[in-house]
């Protein structure tokens, strides 16, 4: 029996590049192997390791939804060598992908409940996979509410999907930026404060949040103040992902390896871990 080496990536072609903001791009990739391209599947919340040959490899969440087949998407903020190399490549370039990796959002448990997606900046990327999955299975979920914020309007990602999101049945999109801007007619203020203004009801609801650590910290506090139980709040520890298979020993938080036990955790699960996240 042949055992596949988990470190060897599959070859893929960059089919499309979308410039989201001044420092963030979204890449759509298709596997070169047509059979793999058709059979590949994953779950919302899982991630992938993307390699730029000659430069290195880095983990990125799968920001596309598994309901939209034939490709995978990932969003990249330019902050290091691999991300900078990705920002320099063109459509048609070859990259390597190891995926799918990690656990996923328990979307079966979310069925029938109202959902509150609370994202900040590039933190909307992992939420987008679950959000579009739920919108593609709309009858399975209650009201979908999306709170999304960034430092400025120019830092908001996925703006080309805003119309689709807010025009979906029983769905509302709430946008906010940190400071006032000319011609901005949505909310102004930080995401956690906007959560308190909107006062989501915890009754039969789930909150899923991802963003800068300081945003997550105060969003969690505010959700608790609003009455959400620990098992009603979910997040993903994108910043802790490393080799993808729990072998390098750099993703552990106490006894948990984020790459294999996560990156998706409930707040109840996080409270059992050392405060290292």
XYZ file of N, CA and C in Angstrom:
831
model
N 0.845 -1.198 0.000
C 0.000 0.000 0.000
C 0.887 1.258 0.000
N 0.621 2.163 -0.926
C 1.419 3.379 -1.027
C 0.863 4.458 -0.102
N 1.749 5.023 0.737
C 1.340 6.089 1.647
C 1.761 7.418 1.057
N 0.814 8.318 0.889
C 1.094 9.612 0.272
C 1.824 10.520 1.240
N 2.855 11.182 0.769
C 3.607 12.110 1.597
C 2.768 13.366 1.832
N 2.438 13.670 3.100
C 1.553 14.832 3.366
C 2.207 16.171 3.094
N 3.529 16.174 2.893
C 4.214 17.442 2.650
C 4.274 17.808 1.165
N 3.930 16.864 0.289
C 4.021 17.138 -1.145
C 2.746 17.825 -1.625
N 2.870 19.031 -2.169
C 1.668 19.755 -2.621
C 1.194 19.278 -3.992
N -0.061 19.582 -4.267
C -0.619 19.371 -5.598
C -0.425 20.653 -6.412
N -0.136 20.488 -7.680
C 0.080 21.666 -8.522
C -1.248 22.315 -8.912
N -1.258 23.623 -8.886
C -2.471 24.371 -9.248
C -2.082 25.623 -10.030
N -3.029 26.106 -10.794
C -2.823 27.310 -11.600
C -3.653 28.458 -11.032
N -3.029 29.622 -10.907
C -3.780 30.807 -10.498
C -4.650 31.247 -11.681
N -5.950 31.130 -11.500
C -6.888 31.435 -12.581
C -7.332 32.891 -12.558
N -7.417 33.454 -11.334
C -7.947 34.823 -11.211
C -7.357 35.484 -9.972
N -7.046 36.756 -10.085
C -6.550 37.527 -8.943
C -7.425 38.765 -8.775
N -7.954 38.949 -7.574
C -8.791 40.106 -7.265
C -8.053 40.989 -6.262
N -7.836 42.231 -6.596
C -7.248 43.174 -5.641
C -8.354 43.663 -4.715
N -8.260 43.244 -3.437
C -9.294 43.604 -2.463
C -9.043 44.996 -1.877
N -7.812 45.203 -1.402
C -7.420 46.479 -0.803
C -5.979 46.756 -1.219
N -5.407 47.805 -0.676
C -4.026 48.177 -1.030
C -3.035 47.093 -0.632
N -3.367 46.241 0.378
C -2.407 45.227 0.828
C -2.965 43.809 0.813
N -4.122 43.608 0.217
C -4.767 42.288 0.249
C -5.298 41.908 -1.127
N -4.999 40.682 -1.533
C -5.520 40.138 -2.782
C -6.184 38.788 -2.522
N -7.172 38.460 -3.334
C -7.790 37.140 -3.294
C -7.410 36.392 -4.565
N -6.978 35.146 -4.379
C -6.520 34.319 -5.489
C -7.497 33.162 -5.700
N -7.864 32.924 -6.946
C -8.651 31.738 -7.306
C -7.721 30.776 -8.030
N -7.615 29.544 -7.527
C -6.711 28.549 -8.099
C -7.490 27.314 -8.520
N -7.024 26.689 -9.585
C -7.620 25.417 -10.051
C -6.512 24.377 -10.123
N -6.806 23.175 -9.670
C -5.815 22.108 -9.727
C -5.537 21.737 -11.179
N -4.270 21.461 -11.473
C -3.906 21.078 -12.841
C -4.475 19.703 -13.188
N -4.539 18.819 -12.208
C -5.108 17.487 -12.405
C -6.633 17.609 -12.515
N -7.168 17.350 -13.698
C -8.606 17.556 -13.909
C -9.457 16.664 -13.012
N -9.005 15.431 -12.774
C -9.761 14.530 -11.902
C -9.820 15.079 -10.485
N -8.671 15.568 -9.981
C -8.637 16.170 -8.644
C -9.498 17.426 -8.609
N -9.451 18.214 -9.666
C -10.230 19.449 -9.733
C -11.726 19.162 -9.544
N -12.191 18.091 -10.134
C -13.612 17.750 -10.052
C -13.979 17.081 -8.729
N -13.055 16.300 -8.163
C -13.388 15.512 -6.964
C -13.045 16.242 -5.667
N -12.214 17.270 -5.728
C -11.749 17.927 -4.502
C -12.915 18.553 -3.743
N -12.937 18.314 -2.445
C -13.970 18.924 -1.610
C -13.366 19.275 -0.258
N -14.052 20.111 0.451
C -13.585 20.560 1.766
C -14.785 21.080 2.548
N -14.534 21.561 3.755
C -15.604 22.060 4.617
C -15.327 23.518 4.986
N -16.371 24.305 5.255
C -16.163 25.708 5.638
C -15.375 25.818 6.938
N -14.286 26.553 6.900
C -13.442 26.706 8.084
C -12.098 26.013 7.943
N -11.979 25.092 6.998
C -10.701 24.417 6.790
C -9.712 25.355 6.090
N -8.443 24.934 6.060
C -7.431 25.785 5.449
C -6.520 24.984 4.535
N -5.597 25.693 3.910
C -4.683 25.073 2.960
C -3.281 25.650 3.154
N -2.288 24.886 2.757
C -0.916 25.380 2.696
C -0.622 25.708 1.233
N -0.197 26.928 0.994
C 0.092 27.371 -0.372
C 1.595 27.591 -0.506
N 2.195 26.991 -1.508
C 3.633 27.155 -1.707
C 3.924 27.948 -2.978
N 4.879 28.864 -2.831
C 5.434 29.595 -3.970
C 6.820 29.007 -4.181
N 7.010 28.316 -5.266
C 8.244 27.563 -5.467
C 9.460 28.488 -5.488
N 10.461 28.081 -4.702
C 11.671 28.882 -4.573
C 11.606 29.912 -3.475
N 10.432 30.069 -2.863
C 10.262 31.071 -1.805
C 9.868 30.412 -0.487
N 8.780 29.648 -0.487
C 8.334 29.009 0.739
C 6.856 28.668 0.706
N 6.344 28.309 1.879
C 4.964 27.860 2.014
C 4.325 28.569 3.206
N 3.034 28.841 3.119
C 2.327 29.495 4.222
C 0.876 29.022 4.241
N 0.252 29.006 5.441
C -1.147 28.585 5.552
C -2.117 29.742 5.294
N -3.207 29.423 4.607
C -4.277 30.397 4.365
C -5.608 29.676 4.466
N -6.598 30.338 5.022
C -7.925 29.739 5.086
C -8.489 29.590 3.673
N -9.357 28.621 3.516
C -10.126 28.487 2.277
C -11.284 29.463 2.384
N -11.206 30.535 1.650
C -12.250 31.559 1.759
C -13.414 31.310 0.820
N -13.229 30.416 -0.134
C -14.340 30.034 -1.016
C -15.252 29.047 -0.291
N -16.446 28.857 -0.850
C -17.398 27.908 -0.277
C -17.341 26.591 -1.032
N -17.407 25.466 -0.326
C -17.395 24.169 -1.016
C -18.617 23.948 -1.895
N -19.630 24.808 -1.747
C -20.804 24.698 -2.616
C -20.526 25.237 -4.012
N -19.423 25.966 -4.172
C -19.063 26.553 -5.467
C -17.799 25.829 -5.950
N -18.011 24.827 -6.782
C -16.987 23.815 -7.052
C -16.092 24.172 -8.247
N -14.983 23.426 -8.328
C -14.075 23.550 -9.460
C -12.868 24.428 -9.194
N -12.852 25.108 -8.048
C -11.743 26.013 -7.718
C -11.654 26.193 -6.210
N -10.536 26.729 -5.770
C -10.397 27.149 -4.372
C -9.929 28.593 -4.363
N -10.304 29.327 -3.318
C -9.881 30.716 -3.192
C -9.224 30.936 -1.835
N -8.285 31.844 -1.801
C -7.653 32.246 -0.550
C -7.263 33.712 -0.648
N -7.364 34.410 0.464
C -7.053 35.838 0.510
C -5.738 36.037 1.242
N -4.908 36.932 0.720
C -3.542 37.097 1.220
C -3.262 38.557 1.531
N -2.933 38.812 2.782
C -2.473 40.148 3.175
C -0.956 40.168 3.094
N -0.400 41.172 2.476
C 1.040 41.241 2.237
C 1.767 41.626 3.519
N 2.379 40.596 4.167
C 3.065 40.874 5.438
C 4.384 40.139 5.571
N 4.744 39.230 4.644
C 5.976 38.457 4.777
C 6.501 38.033 3.419
N 7.486 37.116 3.418
C 8.140 36.736 2.169
C 7.199 35.980 1.226
N 6.473 34.983 1.747
C 5.575 34.209 0.893
C 4.411 35.076 0.406
N 3.851 35.855 1.319
C 2.723 36.702 0.921
C 3.161 37.765 -0.087
N 4.372 38.291 0.094
C 4.885 39.276 -0.868
C 5.109 38.632 -2.228
N 5.622 37.381 -2.228
C 5.836 36.671 -3.492
C 4.505 36.405 -4.190
N 3.485 36.052 -3.407
C 2.162 35.826 -4.005
C 1.623 37.108 -4.631
N 1.860 38.223 -3.976
C 1.367 39.495 -4.510
C 2.067 39.877 -5.817
N 3.226 39.238 -6.078
C 3.975 39.575 -7.289
C 3.628 38.675 -8.480
N 2.965 37.532 -8.227
C 2.703 36.608 -9.333
C 1.506 37.078 -10.149
N 1.409 36.519 -11.352
C 0.337 36.891 -12.267
C -0.619 35.714 -12.471
N -1.758 35.999 -13.033
C -2.691 34.925 -13.411
C -1.980 33.984 -14.383
N -2.193 32.686 -14.198
C -1.515 31.680 -15.007
C -0.313 31.061 -14.325
N 0.114 31.644 -13.191
C 1.276 31.122 -12.470
C 0.943 29.784 -11.814
N 1.967 28.966 -11.604
C 1.797 27.677 -10.929
C 2.201 27.796 -9.467
N 1.349 27.280 -8.595
C 1.634 27.231 -7.165
C 1.413 25.806 -6.673
N 1.767 25.539 -5.423
C 1.482 24.250 -4.807
C 0.435 24.409 -3.720
N -0.435 23.404 -3.573
C -1.484 23.457 -2.548
C -1.534 22.125 -1.811
N -1.510 22.190 -0.471
C -1.825 21.035 0.369
C -3.140 21.330 1.075
N -4.146 20.547 0.812
C -5.472 20.828 1.382
C -6.388 19.622 1.152
N -7.497 19.557 1.908
C -7.909 20.456 2.987
C -7.275 20.043 4.308
N -7.093 21.024 5.189
C -6.442 20.789 6.475
C -7.311 21.359 7.606
N -7.168 20.764 8.790
C -7.846 21.269 9.980
C -9.318 20.875 10.067
N -9.948 21.376 11.141
C -11.375 21.076 11.345
C -12.220 22.155 10.685
N -13.501 22.169 10.981
C -14.393 23.110 10.309
C -15.530 23.532 11.229
N -16.254 24.545 10.786
C -17.403 25.010 11.560
C -18.482 23.920 11.582
N -19.078 23.665 12.732
C -20.110 22.623 12.831
C -21.453 23.099 12.274
N -21.501 23.286 10.974
C -22.674 23.901 10.348
C -23.944 23.065 10.497
N -23.791 21.761 10.735
C -24.982 20.945 10.975
C -25.657 21.369 12.283
N -24.850 21.716 13.297
C -25.397 22.160 14.586
C -26.024 23.548 14.474
N -25.628 24.316 13.465
C -26.132 25.683 13.300
C -27.499 25.713 12.606
N -27.930 24.600 12.059
C -29.173 24.587 11.273
C -30.373 25.021 12.128
N -31.221 25.842 11.545
C -32.422 26.308 12.237
C -32.181 27.501 13.144
N -30.942 27.935 13.266
C -30.615 29.033 14.172
C -30.330 30.327 13.396
N -30.540 31.462 14.076
C -30.110 32.743 13.515
C -28.592 32.827 13.622
N -27.974 33.371 12.594
C -26.512 33.439 12.566
C -26.042 34.890 12.557
N -25.056 35.175 13.383
C -24.414 36.494 13.402
C -22.958 36.320 13.003
N -22.624 36.750 11.798
C -21.238 36.756 11.344
C -20.639 38.108 11.725
N -19.538 38.091 12.472
C -18.931 39.337 12.949
C -17.465 39.334 12.538
N -17.135 40.132 11.524
C -15.784 40.108 10.978
C -15.128 41.462 10.975
N -13.798 41.439 11.028
C -13.025 42.670 10.949
C -11.881 42.525 9.969
N -11.782 43.432 8.989
C -10.684 43.420 8.030
C -10.569 42.104 7.276
N -9.331 41.590 7.189
C -9.079 40.330 6.487
C -9.682 39.145 7.244
N -10.112 39.369 8.488
C -10.780 38.322 9.267
C -12.099 37.875 8.661
N -12.583 38.624 7.674
C -13.811 38.209 6.989
C -13.555 37.014 6.076
N -12.280 36.756 5.737
C -11.959 35.699 4.769
C -12.454 34.314 5.205
N -12.132 33.841 6.412
C -12.645 32.522 6.807
C -14.145 32.510 7.027
N -14.714 33.649 7.439
C -16.161 33.708 7.635
C -16.890 33.631 6.300
N -16.275 34.169 5.246
C -16.912 34.182 3.925
C -17.218 32.769 3.440
N -16.337 31.810 3.731
C -16.582 30.430 3.300
C -17.872 29.894 3.913
N -18.019 30.072 5.237
C -19.237 29.596 5.907
C -20.444 30.425 5.499
N -20.251 31.750 5.379
C -21.365 32.623 5.007
C -21.954 32.227 3.654
N -21.111 32.083 2.643
C -21.632 31.722 1.319
C -22.184 30.303 1.294
N -21.604 29.423 2.135
C -22.150 28.070 2.261
C -23.587 28.138 2.804
N -23.804 28.950 3.839
C -25.143 29.071 4.429
C -26.118 29.741 3.452
N -25.651 30.749 2.717
C -26.527 31.411 1.747
C -26.882 30.466 0.601
N -25.980 29.547 0.261
C -26.268 28.556 -0.789
C -27.166 27.436 -0.283
N -27.327 27.351 1.045
C -28.246 26.377 1.662
C -29.234 27.156 2.534
N -29.810 28.202 1.968
C -30.529 29.214 2.723
C -31.650 28.666 3.590
N -32.376 27.657 3.113
C -33.544 27.148 3.850
C -33.153 26.453 5.161
N -31.882 26.115 5.308
C -31.450 25.380 6.499
C -31.194 26.279 7.701
N -31.155 27.594 7.484
C -30.741 28.495 8.562
C -31.776 29.600 8.777
N -31.752 30.188 9.983
C -32.650 31.298 10.297
C -32.130 32.578 9.671
N -32.380 33.686 10.343
C -31.922 34.963 9.803
C -30.396 35.036 9.825
N -29.835 35.528 8.743
C -28.386 35.703 8.651
C -28.054 37.185 8.779
N -27.236 37.514 9.772
C -26.820 38.899 10.009
C -25.306 38.982 9.861
N -24.860 39.988 9.136
C -23.422 40.136 8.876
C -22.980 41.499 9.382
N -22.116 41.495 10.379
C -21.493 42.742 10.854
C -20.051 42.714 10.372
N -19.708 43.685 9.544
C -18.354 43.689 8.978
C -17.772 45.093 9.064
N -16.551 45.175 9.600
C -15.925 46.475 9.756
C -14.459 46.462 9.383
N -13.933 47.649 9.163
C -12.516 47.818 8.839
C -12.105 49.229 9.232
N -10.793 49.494 9.121
C -10.310 50.823 9.500
C -10.928 51.906 8.627
N -11.055 51.625 7.330
C -11.622 52.595 6.391
C -12.414 51.830 5.338
N -13.174 52.549 4.521
C -13.933 51.886 3.460
C -12.994 51.200 2.472
N -11.791 51.746 2.323
C -10.823 51.150 1.418
C -10.202 49.878 1.940
N -10.432 49.565 3.212
C -9.895 48.343 3.804
C -10.928 47.221 3.869
N -12.135 47.454 3.373
C -13.162 46.401 3.352
C -12.893 45.450 2.185
N -12.940 44.166 2.445
C -12.741 43.147 1.403
C -14.099 42.637 0.910
N -14.084 41.976 -0.221
C -15.264 41.315 -0.803
C -16.421 42.293 -1.056
N -16.106 43.541 -1.351
C -17.149 44.540 -1.599
C -18.023 44.155 -2.797
N -17.463 43.390 -3.740
C -18.208 42.965 -4.932
C -19.275 41.920 -4.599
N -19.280 41.407 -3.375
C -20.313 40.451 -2.960
C -21.332 41.069 -2.019
N -21.165 42.336 -1.664
C -22.082 42.965 -0.709
C -23.529 42.917 -1.209
N -23.739 43.204 -2.501
C -25.108 43.189 -3.037
C -25.719 41.798 -2.911
N -24.931 40.765 -3.244
C -25.434 39.392 -3.130
C -25.798 39.077 -1.685
N -24.935 39.470 -0.746
C -25.197 39.175 0.656
C -26.469 39.876 1.150
N -26.564 41.184 0.918
C -27.692 41.916 1.505
C -28.999 41.689 0.756
N -28.923 41.165 -0.461
C -30.142 40.850 -1.210
C -30.599 39.408 -1.031
N -29.846 38.620 -0.271
C -30.278 37.251 0.007
C -31.489 37.282 0.939
N -32.385 36.312 0.849
C -33.572 36.308 1.696
C -33.213 36.310 3.185
N -33.958 37.123 3.941
C -33.823 37.139 5.400
C -32.368 37.345 5.843
N -31.717 38.277 5.179
C -30.301 38.539 5.459
C -30.069 40.049 5.569
N -29.275 40.457 6.544
C -28.936 41.876 6.681
C -27.425 42.038 6.771
N -26.939 43.082 6.156
C -25.510 43.406 6.174
C -25.323 44.736 6.886
N -24.499 44.731 7.930
C -24.209 45.946 8.698
C -22.724 46.265 8.523
N -22.443 47.426 7.943
C -21.061 47.820 7.681
C -20.645 48.951 8.609
N -19.379 48.929 9.006
C -18.868 50.000 9.862
C -17.389 50.234 9.568
N -16.959 51.480 9.708
C -15.542 51.817 9.597
C -15.152 52.629 10.828
N -13.841 52.675 11.101
C -13.383 53.264 12.361
C -13.584 54.774 12.428
N -13.365 55.458 11.293
C -13.451 56.929 11.303
C -14.360 57.422 10.185
N -14.917 58.577 10.392
C -15.830 59.148 9.396
C -15.104 59.419 8.082
N -15.838 59.232 6.989
C -15.318 59.531 5.648
C -16.403 60.249 4.856
N -15.953 61.059 3.943
C -16.896 61.741 3.060
C -17.614 60.700 2.207
N -18.901 60.824 2.065
C -19.782 59.951 1.273
C -20.004 58.576 1.908
N -19.489 58.338 3.112
C -19.773 57.075 3.808
C -21.079 57.230 4.565
N -22.088 56.430 4.234
C -23.406 56.575 4.855
C -23.787 55.380 5.725
N -22.799 54.571 6.083
C -23.053 53.462 7.006
C -22.547 53.837 8.390
N -22.417 52.850 9.279
C -22.024 53.148 10.656
C -20.555 53.545 10.752
N -20.258 54.351 11.747
C -18.881 54.712 12.060
C -18.607 54.291 13.501
N -17.578 53.483 13.687
C -17.229 53.003 15.026
C -16.609 51.624 14.944
N -16.022 51.198 16.047
C -15.367 49.896 16.074
C -16.412 48.762 16.088
N -16.006 47.619 15.585
C -16.924 46.480 15.476
C -17.530 46.085 16.829
N -16.736 45.924 17.889
C -17.357 45.517 19.168
C -18.418 46.497 19.654
N -18.166 47.806 19.460
C -19.152 48.804 19.877
C -20.414 48.698 19.018
N -20.229 48.422 17.737
C -21.396 48.279 16.846
C -22.232 47.064 17.244
N -21.558 46.017 17.697
C -22.287 44.841 18.188
C -23.205 45.238 19.329
N -22.690 46.073 20.248
C -23.513 46.511 21.378
C -24.659 47.399 20.921
N -24.420 48.214 19.886
C -25.493 49.072 19.362
C -26.615 48.216 18.758
N -26.236 47.155 18.039
C -27.226 46.314 17.352
C -27.910 45.338 18.307
N -27.225 45.019 19.410
C -27.789 44.140 20.447
C -28.391 42.844 19.895
N -27.588 41.999 19.261
C -28.132 40.719 18.784
C -28.678 39.884 19.940
N -29.832 39.275 19.706
C -30.430 38.425 20.735
C -29.758 37.056 20.714
N -29.431 36.527 21.885
C -28.820 35.198 21.928
C -29.830 34.065 21.754
N -31.122 34.417 21.712
C -32.139 33.369 21.634
C -32.039 32.615 20.302
N -31.787 31.330 20.385
C -31.672 30.458 19.214
C -30.701 31.031 18.183
N -29.557 31.527 18.665
C -28.608 32.194 17.773
C -27.192 31.658 17.968
N -26.402 31.829 16.942
C -24.982 31.495 16.955
C -24.210 32.712 16.463
N -23.097 33.035 17.118
C -22.226 34.120 16.660
C -20.897 33.524 16.213
N -20.456 33.934 15.039
C -19.177 33.470 14.496
C -18.340 34.694 14.217
N -17.148 34.768 14.814
C -16.360 35.986 14.699
C -14.912 35.700 14.335
N -14.324 36.618 13.589
C -12.894 36.543 13.275
C -12.421 37.938 12.880
N -11.225 38.282 13.314
C -10.688 39.598 13.013
C -9.414 39.814 13.800
N -8.981 41.060 13.920
C -7.807 41.350 14.741
C -8.028 40.884 16.181
N -6.968 40.426 16.857
C -7.122 39.913 18.232
C -7.852 40.860 19.170
N -7.567 42.165 19.066
C -8.215 43.121 19.969
C -9.715 43.199 19.672
N -10.094 43.058 18.393
C -11.515 43.061 18.032
C -12.206 41.824 18.589
N -11.543 40.669 18.443
C -12.130 39.422 18.938
C -12.296 39.483 20.455
N -11.257 40.004 21.147
C -11.314 40.075 22.613
C -12.548 40.828 23.084
N -12.775 42.022 22.529
C -13.896 42.838 23.012
C -15.235 42.372 22.431
N -15.206 41.755 21.255
C -16.450 41.186 20.719
C -16.926 40.039 21.606
N -15.996 39.182 22.030
C -16.360 38.080 22.925
C -16.948 38.624 24.224
N -16.296 39.645 24.783
C -16.806 40.241 26.030
C -18.220 40.775 25.843
N -18.434 41.448 24.722
C -19.747 42.062 24.498
C -20.825 41.019 24.223
N -20.462 39.959 23.499
C -21.443 38.890 23.265
C -21.849 38.246 24.589
N -20.869 38.071 25.482
C -21.200 37.502 26.789
C -22.129 38.448 27.558
N -21.838 39.754 27.469
C -22.679 40.734 28.165
C -24.105 40.719 27.614
N -24.238 40.400 26.340
C -25.564 40.347 25.714
C -26.290 39.037 26.025
N -25.606 38.099 26.669
C -26.275 36.876 27.093
C -25.938 35.631 26.288
N -24.991 35.735 25.355
C -24.593 34.547 24.603
C -23.842 33.580 25.519
N -24.187 32.308 25.428
C -23.459 31.287 26.173
C -22.157 30.961 25.439
N -21.216 30.360 26.171
C -19.898 30.061 25.581
C -20.012 29.164 24.341
N -20.956 28.238 24.369
C -21.075 27.306 23.232
C -21.887 27.891 22.074
N -22.291 29.160 22.204
C -22.985 29.847 21.103
C -22.025 30.738 20.307
N -20.764 30.795 20.728
C -19.796 31.689 20.097
C -18.663 30.856 19.493
N -18.360 31.119 18.226
C -17.322 30.364 17.518
C -16.344 31.313 16.855
N -15.101 30.884 16.799
C -14.079 31.674 16.113
C -13.070 30.732 15.478
N -12.123 31.298 14.757
C -11.086 30.498 14.120
C -9.736 31.155 14.382
N -8.768 30.374 14.810
C -7.457 30.894 15.198
C -6.509 30.887 14.006
N -6.792 31.728 13.052
C -6.025 31.784 11.810
C -4.541 32.078 12.070
N -4.278 32.923 13.062
C -2.908 33.372 13.298
C -1.998 32.260 13.812
N -2.570 31.152 14.314
C -1.758 30.106 14.934
C -1.433 28.948 13.996
N -1.977 28.919 12.784
C -1.748 27.801 11.876
C -0.292 27.802 11.398
N 0.305 26.616 11.300
C 1.716 26.522 10.885
C 1.876 25.492 9.769
N 2.350 24.242 10.126
C 2.688 23.266 9.081
C 1.458 22.557 8.521
N 0.355 22.619 9.229
C -0.888 22.039 8.712
C -1.192 20.640 9.193
N -0.167 19.949 9.722
C -0.414 18.565 10.135
C 0.049 18.286 11.562
N 0.378 19.335 12.312
C 0.708 19.172 13.724
C 2.048 18.528 13.999
N 2.990 18.609 13.053
C 4.291 17.965 13.238
C 5.405 18.937 13.636
N 5.251 20.213 13.312
C 6.346 21.145 13.587
C 6.322 21.641 15.024
N 5.214 21.432 15.735
C 5.139 21.801 17.142
C 5.055 23.292 17.403
N 4.654 24.055 16.403
C 4.603 25.511 16.589
C 3.183 26.053 16.690
N 2.202 25.177 16.598
C 0.813 25.651 16.618
C 0.092 25.262 17.903
N 0.812 24.644 18.842
C 0.106 24.128 20.011
C -0.263 25.224 20.998
N -1.431 25.079 21.584
C -1.891 25.892 22.709
C -2.245 24.891 23.795
N -1.394 24.766 24.803
C -1.584 23.715 25.787
C -1.549 22.363 25.084
N -2.542 21.508 25.307
C -2.525 20.172 24.690
C -3.088 20.157 23.265
N -3.573 21.265 22.777
C -4.226 21.301 21.466
C -3.277 21.813 20.378
N -3.358 21.170 19.217
C -2.617 21.627 18.045
C -3.621 22.295 17.098
N -3.434 23.590 16.891
C -4.411 24.350 16.111
C -4.549 23.773 14.704
N -3.456 23.272 14.132
C -3.501 22.764 12.759
C -4.358 21.503 12.611
N -4.489 20.717 13.666
C -5.268 19.486 13.562
C -6.515 19.498 14.456
N -6.420 20.106 15.640
C -7.592 20.203 16.525
C -8.434 21.427 16.168
N -7.881 22.365 15.457
C -8.539 23.596 15.020
C -8.429 23.720 13.530
N -8.499 24.925 12.981
C -8.430 26.217 13.676
C -9.751 26.686 14.275
N -10.849 25.948 14.071
C -12.161 26.388 14.548
C -12.372 25.912 15.985
N -12.734 26.837 16.856
C -13.004 26.509 18.255
C -14.232 27.294 18.721
N -14.974 26.686 19.632
C -16.013 27.452 20.318
C -15.355 28.205 21.465
N -16.040 29.224 21.965
C -15.510 29.967 23.107
C -15.414 29.060 24.325
N -16.318 28.107 24.434
C -16.273 27.150 25.539
C -14.982 26.333 25.463
N -14.593 25.922 24.273
C -13.349 25.160 24.102
C -12.134 26.035 24.386
N -12.166 27.286 23.937
C -11.028 28.184 24.155
C -10.791 28.448 25.638
N -11.861 28.516 26.409
C -11.713 28.822 27.829
C -11.043 27.687 28.602
N -10.975 26.508 27.986
C -10.277 25.376 28.615
C -8.783 25.385 28.304
N -8.340 26.290 27.412
C -6.944 26.343 26.993
C -6.196 27.463 27.709
N -4.857 27.372 27.778
C -4.084 28.501 28.316
C -4.346 29.750 27.465
N -4.310 30.922 28.080
C -4.630 32.169 27.339
C -3.488 32.597 26.419
N -3.118 31.738 25.461
C -1.984 32.023 24.575
C -2.433 32.373 23.164
N -3.739 32.459 22.958
C -4.225 32.718 21.613
C -4.571 34.170 21.413
